[in-house]
Tab-separated table of C-alpha atoms in Angstrom:
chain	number	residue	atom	x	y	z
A	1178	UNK	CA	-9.342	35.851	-78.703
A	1179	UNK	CA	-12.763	35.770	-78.280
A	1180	UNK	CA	-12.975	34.750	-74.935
A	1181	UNK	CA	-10.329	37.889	-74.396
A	1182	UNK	CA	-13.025	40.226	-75.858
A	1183	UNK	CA	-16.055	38.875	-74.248
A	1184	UNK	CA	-13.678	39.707	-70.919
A	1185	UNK	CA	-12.764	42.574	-71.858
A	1186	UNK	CA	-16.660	43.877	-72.421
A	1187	UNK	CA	-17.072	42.443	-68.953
A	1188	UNK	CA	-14.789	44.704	-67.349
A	1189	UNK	CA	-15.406	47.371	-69.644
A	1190	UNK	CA	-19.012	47.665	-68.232
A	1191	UNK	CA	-17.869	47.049	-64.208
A	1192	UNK	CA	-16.092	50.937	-65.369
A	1193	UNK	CA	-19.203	51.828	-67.501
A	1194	UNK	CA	-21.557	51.581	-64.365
A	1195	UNK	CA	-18.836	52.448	-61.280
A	1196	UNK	CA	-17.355	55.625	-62.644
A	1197	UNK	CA	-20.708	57.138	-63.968
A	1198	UNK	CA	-21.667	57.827	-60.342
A	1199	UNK	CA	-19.571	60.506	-60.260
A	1200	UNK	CA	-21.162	62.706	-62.205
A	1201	UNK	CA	-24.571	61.071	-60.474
A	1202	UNK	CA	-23.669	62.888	-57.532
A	1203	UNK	CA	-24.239	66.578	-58.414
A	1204	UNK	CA	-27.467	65.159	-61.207
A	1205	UNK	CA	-29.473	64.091	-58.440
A	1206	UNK	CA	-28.148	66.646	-55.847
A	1207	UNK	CA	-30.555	68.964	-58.404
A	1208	UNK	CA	-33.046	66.850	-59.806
A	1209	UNK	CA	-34.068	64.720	-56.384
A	1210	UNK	CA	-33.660	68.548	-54.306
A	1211	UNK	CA	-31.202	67.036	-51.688
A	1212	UNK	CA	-30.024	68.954	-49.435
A	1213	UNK	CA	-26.974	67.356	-47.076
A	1214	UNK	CA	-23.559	66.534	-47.896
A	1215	UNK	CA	-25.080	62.916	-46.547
A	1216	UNK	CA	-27.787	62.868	-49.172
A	1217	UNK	CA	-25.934	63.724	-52.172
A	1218	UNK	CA	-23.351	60.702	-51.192
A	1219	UNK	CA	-25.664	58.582	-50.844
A	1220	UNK	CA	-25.478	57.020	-54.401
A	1221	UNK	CA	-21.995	55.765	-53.723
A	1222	UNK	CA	-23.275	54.455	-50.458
A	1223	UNK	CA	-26.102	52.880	-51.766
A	1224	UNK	CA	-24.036	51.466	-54.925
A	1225	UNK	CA	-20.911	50.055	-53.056
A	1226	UNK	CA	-22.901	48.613	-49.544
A	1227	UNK	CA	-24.022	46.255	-51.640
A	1228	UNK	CA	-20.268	44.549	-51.870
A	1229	UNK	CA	-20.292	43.939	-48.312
A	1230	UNK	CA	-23.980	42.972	-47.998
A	1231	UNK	CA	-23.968	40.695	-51.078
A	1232	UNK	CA	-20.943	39.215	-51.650
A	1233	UNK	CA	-21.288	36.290	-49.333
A	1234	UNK	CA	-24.379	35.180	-50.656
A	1235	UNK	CA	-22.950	35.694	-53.839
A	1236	UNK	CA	-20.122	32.998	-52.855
A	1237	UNK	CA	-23.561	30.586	-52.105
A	1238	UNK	CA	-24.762	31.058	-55.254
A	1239	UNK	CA	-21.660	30.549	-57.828
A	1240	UNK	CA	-21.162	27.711	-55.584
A	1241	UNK	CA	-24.679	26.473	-56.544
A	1242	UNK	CA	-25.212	27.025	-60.356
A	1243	UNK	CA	-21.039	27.920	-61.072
A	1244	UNK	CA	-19.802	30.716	-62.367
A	1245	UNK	CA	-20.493	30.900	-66.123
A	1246	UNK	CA	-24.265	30.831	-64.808
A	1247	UNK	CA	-23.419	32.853	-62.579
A	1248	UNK	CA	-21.974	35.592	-65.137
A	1249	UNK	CA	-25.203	35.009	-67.000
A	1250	UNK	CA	-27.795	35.958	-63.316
A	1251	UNK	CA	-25.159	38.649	-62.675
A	1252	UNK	CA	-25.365	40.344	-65.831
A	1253	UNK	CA	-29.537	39.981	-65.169
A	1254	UNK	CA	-29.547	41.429	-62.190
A	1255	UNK	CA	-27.405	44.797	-63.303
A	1256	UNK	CA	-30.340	44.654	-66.623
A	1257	UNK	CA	-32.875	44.882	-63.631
A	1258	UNK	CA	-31.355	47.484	-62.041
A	1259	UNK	CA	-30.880	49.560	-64.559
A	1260	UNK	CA	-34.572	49.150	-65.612
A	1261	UNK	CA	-35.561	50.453	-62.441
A	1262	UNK	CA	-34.070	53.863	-63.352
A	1263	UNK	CA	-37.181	53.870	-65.363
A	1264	UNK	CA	-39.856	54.413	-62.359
A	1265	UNK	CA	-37.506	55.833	-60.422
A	1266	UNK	CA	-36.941	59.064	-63.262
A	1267	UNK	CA	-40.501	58.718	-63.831
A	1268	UNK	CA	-41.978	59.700	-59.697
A	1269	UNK	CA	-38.387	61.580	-59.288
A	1270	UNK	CA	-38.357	59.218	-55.710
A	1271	UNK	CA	-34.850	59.501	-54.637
A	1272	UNK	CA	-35.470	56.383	-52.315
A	1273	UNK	CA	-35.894	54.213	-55.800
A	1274	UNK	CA	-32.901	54.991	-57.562
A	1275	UNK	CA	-30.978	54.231	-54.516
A	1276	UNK	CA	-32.297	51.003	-54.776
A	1277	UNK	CA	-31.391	50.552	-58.788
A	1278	UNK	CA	-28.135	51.258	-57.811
A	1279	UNK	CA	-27.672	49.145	-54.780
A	1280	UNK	CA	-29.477	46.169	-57.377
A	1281	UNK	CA	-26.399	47.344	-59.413
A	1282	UNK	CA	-24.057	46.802	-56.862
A	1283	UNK	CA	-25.158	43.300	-56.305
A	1284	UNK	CA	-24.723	42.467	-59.715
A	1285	UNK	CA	-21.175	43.465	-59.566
A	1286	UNK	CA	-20.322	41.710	-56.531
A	1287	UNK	CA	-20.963	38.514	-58.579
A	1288	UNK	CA	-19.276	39.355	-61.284
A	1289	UNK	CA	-15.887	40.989	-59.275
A	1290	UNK	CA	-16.056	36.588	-58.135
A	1291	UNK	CA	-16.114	35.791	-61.107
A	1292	UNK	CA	-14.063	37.770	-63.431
A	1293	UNK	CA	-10.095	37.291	-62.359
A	1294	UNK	CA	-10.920	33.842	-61.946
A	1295	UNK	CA	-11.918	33.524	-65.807
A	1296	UNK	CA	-9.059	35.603	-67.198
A	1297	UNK	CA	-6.495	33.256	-65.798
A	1298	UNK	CA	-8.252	30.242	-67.156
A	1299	UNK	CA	-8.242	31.535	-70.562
A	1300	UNK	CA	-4.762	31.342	-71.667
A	1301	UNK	CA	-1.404	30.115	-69.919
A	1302	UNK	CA	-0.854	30.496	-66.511
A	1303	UNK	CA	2.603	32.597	-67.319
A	1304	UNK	CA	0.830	35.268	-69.055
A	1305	UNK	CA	-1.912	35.863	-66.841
A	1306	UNK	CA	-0.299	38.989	-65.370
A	1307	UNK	CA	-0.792	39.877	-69.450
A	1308	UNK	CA	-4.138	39.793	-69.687
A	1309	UNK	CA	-5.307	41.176	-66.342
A	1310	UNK	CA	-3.619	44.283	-67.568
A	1311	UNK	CA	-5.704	44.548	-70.575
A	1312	UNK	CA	-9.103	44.017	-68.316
A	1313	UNK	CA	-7.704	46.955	-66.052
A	1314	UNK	CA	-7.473	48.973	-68.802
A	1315	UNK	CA	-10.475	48.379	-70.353
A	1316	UNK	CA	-11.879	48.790	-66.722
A	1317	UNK	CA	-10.407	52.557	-66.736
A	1318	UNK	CA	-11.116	53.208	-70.490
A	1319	UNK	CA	-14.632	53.236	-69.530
A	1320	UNK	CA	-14.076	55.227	-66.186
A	1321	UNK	CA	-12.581	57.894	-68.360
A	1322	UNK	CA	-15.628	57.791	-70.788
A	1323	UNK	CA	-18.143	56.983	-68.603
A	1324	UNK	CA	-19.003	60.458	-67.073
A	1325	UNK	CA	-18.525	62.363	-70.536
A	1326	UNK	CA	-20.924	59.410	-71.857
A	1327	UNK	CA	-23.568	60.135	-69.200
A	1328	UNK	CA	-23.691	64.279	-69.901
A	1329	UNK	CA	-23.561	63.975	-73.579
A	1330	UNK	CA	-26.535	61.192	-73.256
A	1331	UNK	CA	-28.525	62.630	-70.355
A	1332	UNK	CA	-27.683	66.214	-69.629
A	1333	UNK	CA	-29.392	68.557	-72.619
A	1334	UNK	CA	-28.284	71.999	-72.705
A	1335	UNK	CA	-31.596	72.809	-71.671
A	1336	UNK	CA	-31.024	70.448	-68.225
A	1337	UNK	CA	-28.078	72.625	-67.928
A	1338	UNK	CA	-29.536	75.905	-67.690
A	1339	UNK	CA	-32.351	74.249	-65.372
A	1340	UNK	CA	-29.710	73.047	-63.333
A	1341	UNK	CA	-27.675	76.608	-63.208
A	1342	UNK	CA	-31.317	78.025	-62.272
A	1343	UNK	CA	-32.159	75.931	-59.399
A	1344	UNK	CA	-28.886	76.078	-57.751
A	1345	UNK	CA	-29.632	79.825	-57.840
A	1346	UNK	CA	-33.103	79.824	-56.695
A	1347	UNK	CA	-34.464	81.613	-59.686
A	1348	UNK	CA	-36.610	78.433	-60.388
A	1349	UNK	CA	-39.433	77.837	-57.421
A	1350	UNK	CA	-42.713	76.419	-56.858
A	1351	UNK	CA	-44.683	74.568	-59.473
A	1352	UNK	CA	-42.147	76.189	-62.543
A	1353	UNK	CA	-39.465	73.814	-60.359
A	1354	UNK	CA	-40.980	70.796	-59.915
A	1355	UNK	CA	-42.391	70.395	-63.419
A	1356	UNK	CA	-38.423	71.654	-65.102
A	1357	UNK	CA	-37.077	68.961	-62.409
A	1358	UNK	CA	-39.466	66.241	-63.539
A	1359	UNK	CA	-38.763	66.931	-67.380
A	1360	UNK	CA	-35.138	67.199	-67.060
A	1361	UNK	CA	-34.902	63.579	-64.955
A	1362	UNK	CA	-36.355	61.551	-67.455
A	1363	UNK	CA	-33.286	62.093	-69.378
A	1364	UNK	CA	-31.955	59.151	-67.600
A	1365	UNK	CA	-34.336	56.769	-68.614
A	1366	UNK	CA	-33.639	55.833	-72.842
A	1367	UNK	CA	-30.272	55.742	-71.855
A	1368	UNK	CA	-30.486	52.817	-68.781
A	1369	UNK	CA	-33.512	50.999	-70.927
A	1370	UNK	CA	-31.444	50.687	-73.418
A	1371	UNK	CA	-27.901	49.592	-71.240
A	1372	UNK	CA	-30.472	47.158	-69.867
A	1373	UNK	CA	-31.338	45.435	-73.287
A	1374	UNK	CA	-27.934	45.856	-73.844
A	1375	UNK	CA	-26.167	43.409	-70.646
A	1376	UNK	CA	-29.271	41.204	-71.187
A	1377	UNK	CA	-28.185	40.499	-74.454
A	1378	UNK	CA	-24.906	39.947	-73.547
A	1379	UNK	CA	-25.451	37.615	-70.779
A	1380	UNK	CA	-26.735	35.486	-73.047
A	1381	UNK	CA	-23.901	36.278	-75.513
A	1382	UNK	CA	-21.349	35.221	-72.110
A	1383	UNK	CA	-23.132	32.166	-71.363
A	1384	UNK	CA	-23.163	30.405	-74.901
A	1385	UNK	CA	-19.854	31.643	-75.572
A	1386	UNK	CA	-16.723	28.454	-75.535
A	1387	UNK	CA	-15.391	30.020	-71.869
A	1388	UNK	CA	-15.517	26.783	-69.682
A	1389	UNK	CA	-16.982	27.185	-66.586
A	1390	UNK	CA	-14.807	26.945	-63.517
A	1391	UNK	CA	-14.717	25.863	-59.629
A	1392	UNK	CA	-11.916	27.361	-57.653
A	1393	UNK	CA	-13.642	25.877	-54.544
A	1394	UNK	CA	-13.133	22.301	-55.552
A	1395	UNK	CA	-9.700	22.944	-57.097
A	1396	UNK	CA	-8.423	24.594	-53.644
A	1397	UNK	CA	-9.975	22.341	-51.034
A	1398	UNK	CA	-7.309	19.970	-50.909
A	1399	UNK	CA	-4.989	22.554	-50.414
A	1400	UNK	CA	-4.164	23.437	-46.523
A	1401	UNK	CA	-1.812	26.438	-48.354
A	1402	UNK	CA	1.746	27.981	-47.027
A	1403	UNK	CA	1.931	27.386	-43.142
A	1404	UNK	CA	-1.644	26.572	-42.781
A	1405	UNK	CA	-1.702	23.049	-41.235
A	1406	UNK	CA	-2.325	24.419	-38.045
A	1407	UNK	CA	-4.657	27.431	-38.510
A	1408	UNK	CA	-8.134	26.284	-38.473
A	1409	UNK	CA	-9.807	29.434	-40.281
A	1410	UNK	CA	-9.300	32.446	-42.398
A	1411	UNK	CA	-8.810	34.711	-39.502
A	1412	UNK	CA	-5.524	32.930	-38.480
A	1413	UNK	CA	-4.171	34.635	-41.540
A	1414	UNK	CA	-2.980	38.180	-40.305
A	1415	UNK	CA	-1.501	39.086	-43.483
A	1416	UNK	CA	-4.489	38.829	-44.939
A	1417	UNK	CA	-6.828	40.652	-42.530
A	1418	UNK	CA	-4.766	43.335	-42.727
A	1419	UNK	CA	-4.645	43.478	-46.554
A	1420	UNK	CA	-8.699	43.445	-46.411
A	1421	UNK	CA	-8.608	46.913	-44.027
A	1422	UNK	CA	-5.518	47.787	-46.781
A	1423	UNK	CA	-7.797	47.511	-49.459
A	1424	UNK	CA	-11.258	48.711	-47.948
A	1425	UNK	CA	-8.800	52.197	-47.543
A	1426	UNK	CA	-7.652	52.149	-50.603
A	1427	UNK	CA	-10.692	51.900	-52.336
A	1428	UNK	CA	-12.956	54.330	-50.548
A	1429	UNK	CA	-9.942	57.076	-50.866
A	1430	UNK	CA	-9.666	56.223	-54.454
A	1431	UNK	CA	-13.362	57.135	-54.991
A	1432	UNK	CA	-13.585	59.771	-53.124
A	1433	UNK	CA	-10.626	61.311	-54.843
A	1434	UNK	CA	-12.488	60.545	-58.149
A	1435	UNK	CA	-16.237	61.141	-56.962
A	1436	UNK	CA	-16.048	64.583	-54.959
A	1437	UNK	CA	-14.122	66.220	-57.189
A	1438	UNK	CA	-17.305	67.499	-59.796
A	1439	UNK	CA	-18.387	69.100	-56.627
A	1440	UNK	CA	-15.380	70.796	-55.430
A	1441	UNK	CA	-14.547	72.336	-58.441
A	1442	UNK	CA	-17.890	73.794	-58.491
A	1443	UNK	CA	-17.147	75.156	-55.323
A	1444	UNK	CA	-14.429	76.965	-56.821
A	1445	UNK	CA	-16.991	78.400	-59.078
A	1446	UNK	CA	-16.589	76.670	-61.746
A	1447	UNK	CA	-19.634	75.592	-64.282
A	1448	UNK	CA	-21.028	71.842	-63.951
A	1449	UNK	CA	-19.818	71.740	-68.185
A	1450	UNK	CA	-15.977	72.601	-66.700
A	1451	UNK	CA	-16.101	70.719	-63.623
A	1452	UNK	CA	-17.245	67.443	-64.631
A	1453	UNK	CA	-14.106	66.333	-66.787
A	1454	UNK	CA	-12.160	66.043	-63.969
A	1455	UNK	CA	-13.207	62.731	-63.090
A	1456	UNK	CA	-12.356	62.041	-66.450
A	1457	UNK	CA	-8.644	63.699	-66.012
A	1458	UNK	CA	-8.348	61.509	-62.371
A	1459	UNK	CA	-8.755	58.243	-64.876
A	1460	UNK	CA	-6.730	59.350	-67.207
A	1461	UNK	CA	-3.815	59.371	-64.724
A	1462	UNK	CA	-4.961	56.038	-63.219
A	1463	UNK	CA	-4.351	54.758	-66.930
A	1464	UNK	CA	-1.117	56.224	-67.162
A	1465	UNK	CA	-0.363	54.254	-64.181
A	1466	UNK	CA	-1.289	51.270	-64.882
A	1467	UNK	CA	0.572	51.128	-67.785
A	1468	UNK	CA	3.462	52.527	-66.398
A	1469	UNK	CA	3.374	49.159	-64.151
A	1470	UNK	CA	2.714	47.120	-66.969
A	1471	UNK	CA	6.150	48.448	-68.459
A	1472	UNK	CA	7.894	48.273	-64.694
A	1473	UNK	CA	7.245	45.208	-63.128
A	1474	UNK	CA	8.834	43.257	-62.804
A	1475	UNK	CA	11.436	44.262	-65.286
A	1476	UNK	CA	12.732	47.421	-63.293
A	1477	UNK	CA	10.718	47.386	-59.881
A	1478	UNK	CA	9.324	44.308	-57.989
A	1479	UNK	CA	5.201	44.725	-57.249
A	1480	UNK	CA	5.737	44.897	-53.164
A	1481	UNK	CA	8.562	48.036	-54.054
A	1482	UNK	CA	5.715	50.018	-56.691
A	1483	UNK	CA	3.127	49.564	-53.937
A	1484	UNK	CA	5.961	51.169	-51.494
A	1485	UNK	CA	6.580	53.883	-53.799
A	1486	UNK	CA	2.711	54.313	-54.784
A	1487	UNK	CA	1.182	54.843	-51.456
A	1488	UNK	CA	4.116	57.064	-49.805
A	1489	UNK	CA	3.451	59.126	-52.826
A	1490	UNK	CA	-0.535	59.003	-51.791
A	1491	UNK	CA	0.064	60.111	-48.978
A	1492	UNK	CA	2.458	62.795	-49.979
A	1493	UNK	CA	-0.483	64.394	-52.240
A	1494	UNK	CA	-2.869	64.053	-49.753
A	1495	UNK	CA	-1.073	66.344	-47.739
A	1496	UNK	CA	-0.629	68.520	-51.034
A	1497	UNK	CA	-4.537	68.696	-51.603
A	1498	UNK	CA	-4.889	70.162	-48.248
A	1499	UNK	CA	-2.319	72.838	-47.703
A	1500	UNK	CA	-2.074	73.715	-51.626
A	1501	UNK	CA	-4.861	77.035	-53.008
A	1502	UNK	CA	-7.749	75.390	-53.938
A	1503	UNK	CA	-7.259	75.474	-57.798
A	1504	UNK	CA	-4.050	74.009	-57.386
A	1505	UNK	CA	-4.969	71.557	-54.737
A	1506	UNK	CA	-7.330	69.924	-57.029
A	1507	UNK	CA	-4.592	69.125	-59.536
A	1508	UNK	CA	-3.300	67.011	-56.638
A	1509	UNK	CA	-6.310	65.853	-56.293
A	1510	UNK	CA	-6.324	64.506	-60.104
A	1511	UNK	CA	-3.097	63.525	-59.722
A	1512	UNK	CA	-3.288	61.023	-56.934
A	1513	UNK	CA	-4.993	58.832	-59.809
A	1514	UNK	CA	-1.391	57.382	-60.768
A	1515	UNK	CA	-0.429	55.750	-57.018
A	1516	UNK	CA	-4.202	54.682	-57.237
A	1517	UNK	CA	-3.731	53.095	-59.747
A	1518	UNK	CA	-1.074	50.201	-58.798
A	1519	UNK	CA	-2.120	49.815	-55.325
A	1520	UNK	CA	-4.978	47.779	-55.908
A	1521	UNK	CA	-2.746	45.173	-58.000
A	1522	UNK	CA	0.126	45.587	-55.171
A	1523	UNK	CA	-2.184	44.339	-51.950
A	1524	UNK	CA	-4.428	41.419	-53.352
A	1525	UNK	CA	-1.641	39.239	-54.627
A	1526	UNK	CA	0.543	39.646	-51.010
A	1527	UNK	CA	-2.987	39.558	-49.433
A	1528	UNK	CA	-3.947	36.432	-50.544
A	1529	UNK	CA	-0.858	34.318	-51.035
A	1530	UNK	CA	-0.448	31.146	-49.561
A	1531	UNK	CA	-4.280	30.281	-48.627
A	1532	UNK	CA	-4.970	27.172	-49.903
A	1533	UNK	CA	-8.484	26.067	-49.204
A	1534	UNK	CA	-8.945	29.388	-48.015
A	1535	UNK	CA	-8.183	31.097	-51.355
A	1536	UNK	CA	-12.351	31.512	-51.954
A	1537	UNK	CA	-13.285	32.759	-49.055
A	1538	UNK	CA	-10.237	35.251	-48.399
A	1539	UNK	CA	-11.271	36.621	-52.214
A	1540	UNK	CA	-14.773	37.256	-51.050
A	1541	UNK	CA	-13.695	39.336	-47.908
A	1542	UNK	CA	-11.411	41.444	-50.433
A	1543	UNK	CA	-13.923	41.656	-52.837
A	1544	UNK	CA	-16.470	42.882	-49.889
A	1545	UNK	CA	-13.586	45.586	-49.269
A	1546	UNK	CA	-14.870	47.037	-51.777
A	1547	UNK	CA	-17.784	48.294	-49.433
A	1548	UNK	CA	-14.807	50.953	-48.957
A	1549	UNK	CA	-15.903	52.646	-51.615
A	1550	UNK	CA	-19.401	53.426	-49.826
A	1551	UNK	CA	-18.529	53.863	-46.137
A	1552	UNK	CA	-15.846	56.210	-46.495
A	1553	UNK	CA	-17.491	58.625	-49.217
A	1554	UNK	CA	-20.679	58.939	-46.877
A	1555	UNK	CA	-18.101	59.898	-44.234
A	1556	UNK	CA	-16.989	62.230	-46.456
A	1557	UNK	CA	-20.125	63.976	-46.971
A	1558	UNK	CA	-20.955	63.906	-43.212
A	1559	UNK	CA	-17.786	65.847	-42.860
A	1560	UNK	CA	-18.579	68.513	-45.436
A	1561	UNK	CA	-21.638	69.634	-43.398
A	1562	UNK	CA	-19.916	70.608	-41.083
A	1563	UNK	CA	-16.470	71.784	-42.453
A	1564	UNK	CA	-15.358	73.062	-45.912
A	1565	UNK	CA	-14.542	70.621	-48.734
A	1566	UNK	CA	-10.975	71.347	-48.713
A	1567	UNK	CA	-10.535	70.157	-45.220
A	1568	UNK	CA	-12.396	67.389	-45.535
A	1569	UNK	CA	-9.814	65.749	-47.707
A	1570	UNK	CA	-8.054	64.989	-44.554
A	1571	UNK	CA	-9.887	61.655	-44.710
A	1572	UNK	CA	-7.370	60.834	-47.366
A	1573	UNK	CA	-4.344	60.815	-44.594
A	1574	UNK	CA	-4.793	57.812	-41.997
A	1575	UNK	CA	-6.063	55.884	-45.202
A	1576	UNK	CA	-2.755	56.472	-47.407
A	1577	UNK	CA	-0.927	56.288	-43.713
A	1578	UNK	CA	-2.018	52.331	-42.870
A	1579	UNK	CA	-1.437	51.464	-46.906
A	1580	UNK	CA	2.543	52.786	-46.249
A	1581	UNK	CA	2.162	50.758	-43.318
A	1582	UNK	CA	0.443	47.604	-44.648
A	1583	UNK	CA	3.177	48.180	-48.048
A	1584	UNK	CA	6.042	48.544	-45.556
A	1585	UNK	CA	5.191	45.884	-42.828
A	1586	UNK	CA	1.737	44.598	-42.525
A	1587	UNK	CA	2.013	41.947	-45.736
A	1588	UNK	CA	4.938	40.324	-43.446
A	1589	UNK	CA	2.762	39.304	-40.031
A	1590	UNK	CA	2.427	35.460	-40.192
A	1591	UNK	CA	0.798	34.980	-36.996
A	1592	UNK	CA	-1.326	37.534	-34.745
């Protein structure tokens, strides 16, 4: 049981730090005076690149000092990064919290390596499935808290009203700079103190009784299903195609969850109004995931609820672009529950049957998660030169290959 908690704070703060960027988005937009669609979306970019920058030299270094040390430099790193936000609020230089969060990101692609592995290890292999559930919700728990968290903590009243000001122009010159510079340092008692916070409790990880683990050596006599003759983990179609599955799925899922402060303030709607809906778009991802909890596979196999979830995507994509806009974003909320059990659906037919490539074809999904980062900046691009609403169309060829990959793609053997 304490192992199980320990875990469960683990994944609790990959949702703490992941889902607070939403609300990052329009905070900076303000305080850091950006002006482009590709600025503001930045943050994500900055946050998830690291995934696909990182990850293999992540691989390297669990590999090196194993991966309850490696939980322990992990948890360092995101302290370090989250100190940064320190200087950064202090010069307001948008170029420096880019880099806290991208320091951020690395730290979680060592700790996405290591965090499955160490839930199955805790307990019985037959009630694995159990406790990966919990971590996914306490994963979304703190995605739903996470951006209420962040404006109760760092957003004042007063910030508000600054904010509302600026937006409107009735703040300029040297009155702007010096409300901009007060109201940023808002950020920085709350990140010095998250960073005392994981330092502590790497150390807490480390000297807890979890026994460390080495899923390299346990899978390298293994040549896996059909895999005597294929030479690398390229000859594994199934899985290539569940990395693009996933890199789709996870850049529309946080774009559905990130934009959507800003495009109900488009709608004219105040930042206090707009910015639970990230909160409502995690809610529904939690309802979701517990629905599948309760489903499979007692009523519904995992392949058929990843059929089901990602026609259903796609069916509200289409919804949040032909829909009124104050309707449309209630689609937009609701494609949280499809989100929500796609994820589980792919990796497991993704990376069945590897063998001795199980390490390495978990790295390439967990540098999917780069998805996250290329296709918000996209995004943004797109909303300087067309209207928010239309820009959703992003959503459709990305829910269009998961129906695909759901449908078809998990069967290819061989290219």
């Amino acid at each position: 049981m304490l192992s199980l908690t320990l875990l469960g704070c683990l994944f609790f703060i990959f949702g703490l730090v992941s889902w607070v960027n939403s609300i990052l988005v329009p905070y900076f937009k303000v305080a850091c005076e950006l002006t482009s669609g590709v600025q503001t979306y930045l943050v994500t970019f900055a946050f998830y690149i690291a995934y696909l920058v990182m990850t293999v030299p992540a691989s390297y270094l669990l590999r090196r000092v194993g991966y309850k040390r490696g939980t322990l430099i992990g948890l360092w790193i995101m302290a370090a990064g989250a100190l940064l936000f320190w200087p950064a609020a202090l010069t307001r230089t948008y170029g420096m919290f880019l880099t806290a969060l991208f320091t951020i990101g690395t730290a979680l692609a060592i700790l996405q390596s290591v965090a499955n592995p160490f839930v199955t290890i805790i307990g019985p292999h037959e009630s694995a499935a159990k406790r990966i559930s919990v971590m996914g919700i306490c994963n979304k728990f703190a995605g739903i808290i996470a951006p209420l968290l962040f404006a109760a903590l760092v957003i004042r009243p007063e910030d508000r009203q600054i904010m509302q000001m600026a937006e409107s122009g009735l703040l300029t010159g040297s009155a702007l700079e010096t409300a901009l510079d007060e109201m940023i340092r808002g950020v920085i008692v709350p990140y010095v103190s998250l960073a005392a916070l994981l330092f502590l409790f790497g150390i807490l990880f480390y000297r807890s009784p979890i026994r460390d683990i080495n899923p390299d050596r346990d899978n390298r006599t293994s040549a896996g299903e059909n895999g005597s003759d294929r030479r690398s983990v390229w000859h594994y179609p199934y899985l290539v195609l569940g990395v693009i599955a996933l890199f789709a799925h996870l850049g529309s899922q946080q774009i559905s969850v990130s934009t959507i402060i800003g495009y109900a303030q488009s709608m004219g709607m105040s930042l206090d109004a707009a910015q639970v809906f990230p909160s409502y778009t995690l809610a529904c991802i939690l309802v979701g995931y517990l629905s599948g909890v309760i489903l499979i596979p007692r009523r519904i196999t995992q392949q058929q609820s990843l059929v089901i979830c990602t026609i259903l995507g796609l069916l509200l994509s289409v919804l949040v672009l032909v829909l009124p806009e104050k309707a449309s974003i209630w689609s937009l909320v609701l494609l949280g529950i499809p989100n929500s059990l796609i994820y589980a659906g792919i990796w497991p037919l993704a990376i069945r049957g590897l063998g001795r490539f199980t390490s390495i074809g978990s790295s390439l999904l967990v540098m999917a998660l780069c998805g996250n980062a290329v296709l918000s900046l996209l995004y943004g691009l797109m909303t300087d030169h067309m209207s928010l609403q239309a820009s959703y169309w992003l959503l459709l060829p990305c829910f269009a290959y998961m129906v695909f990959y759901a449908l078809y793609g998990y069967r290819i053997e061989k290219w």
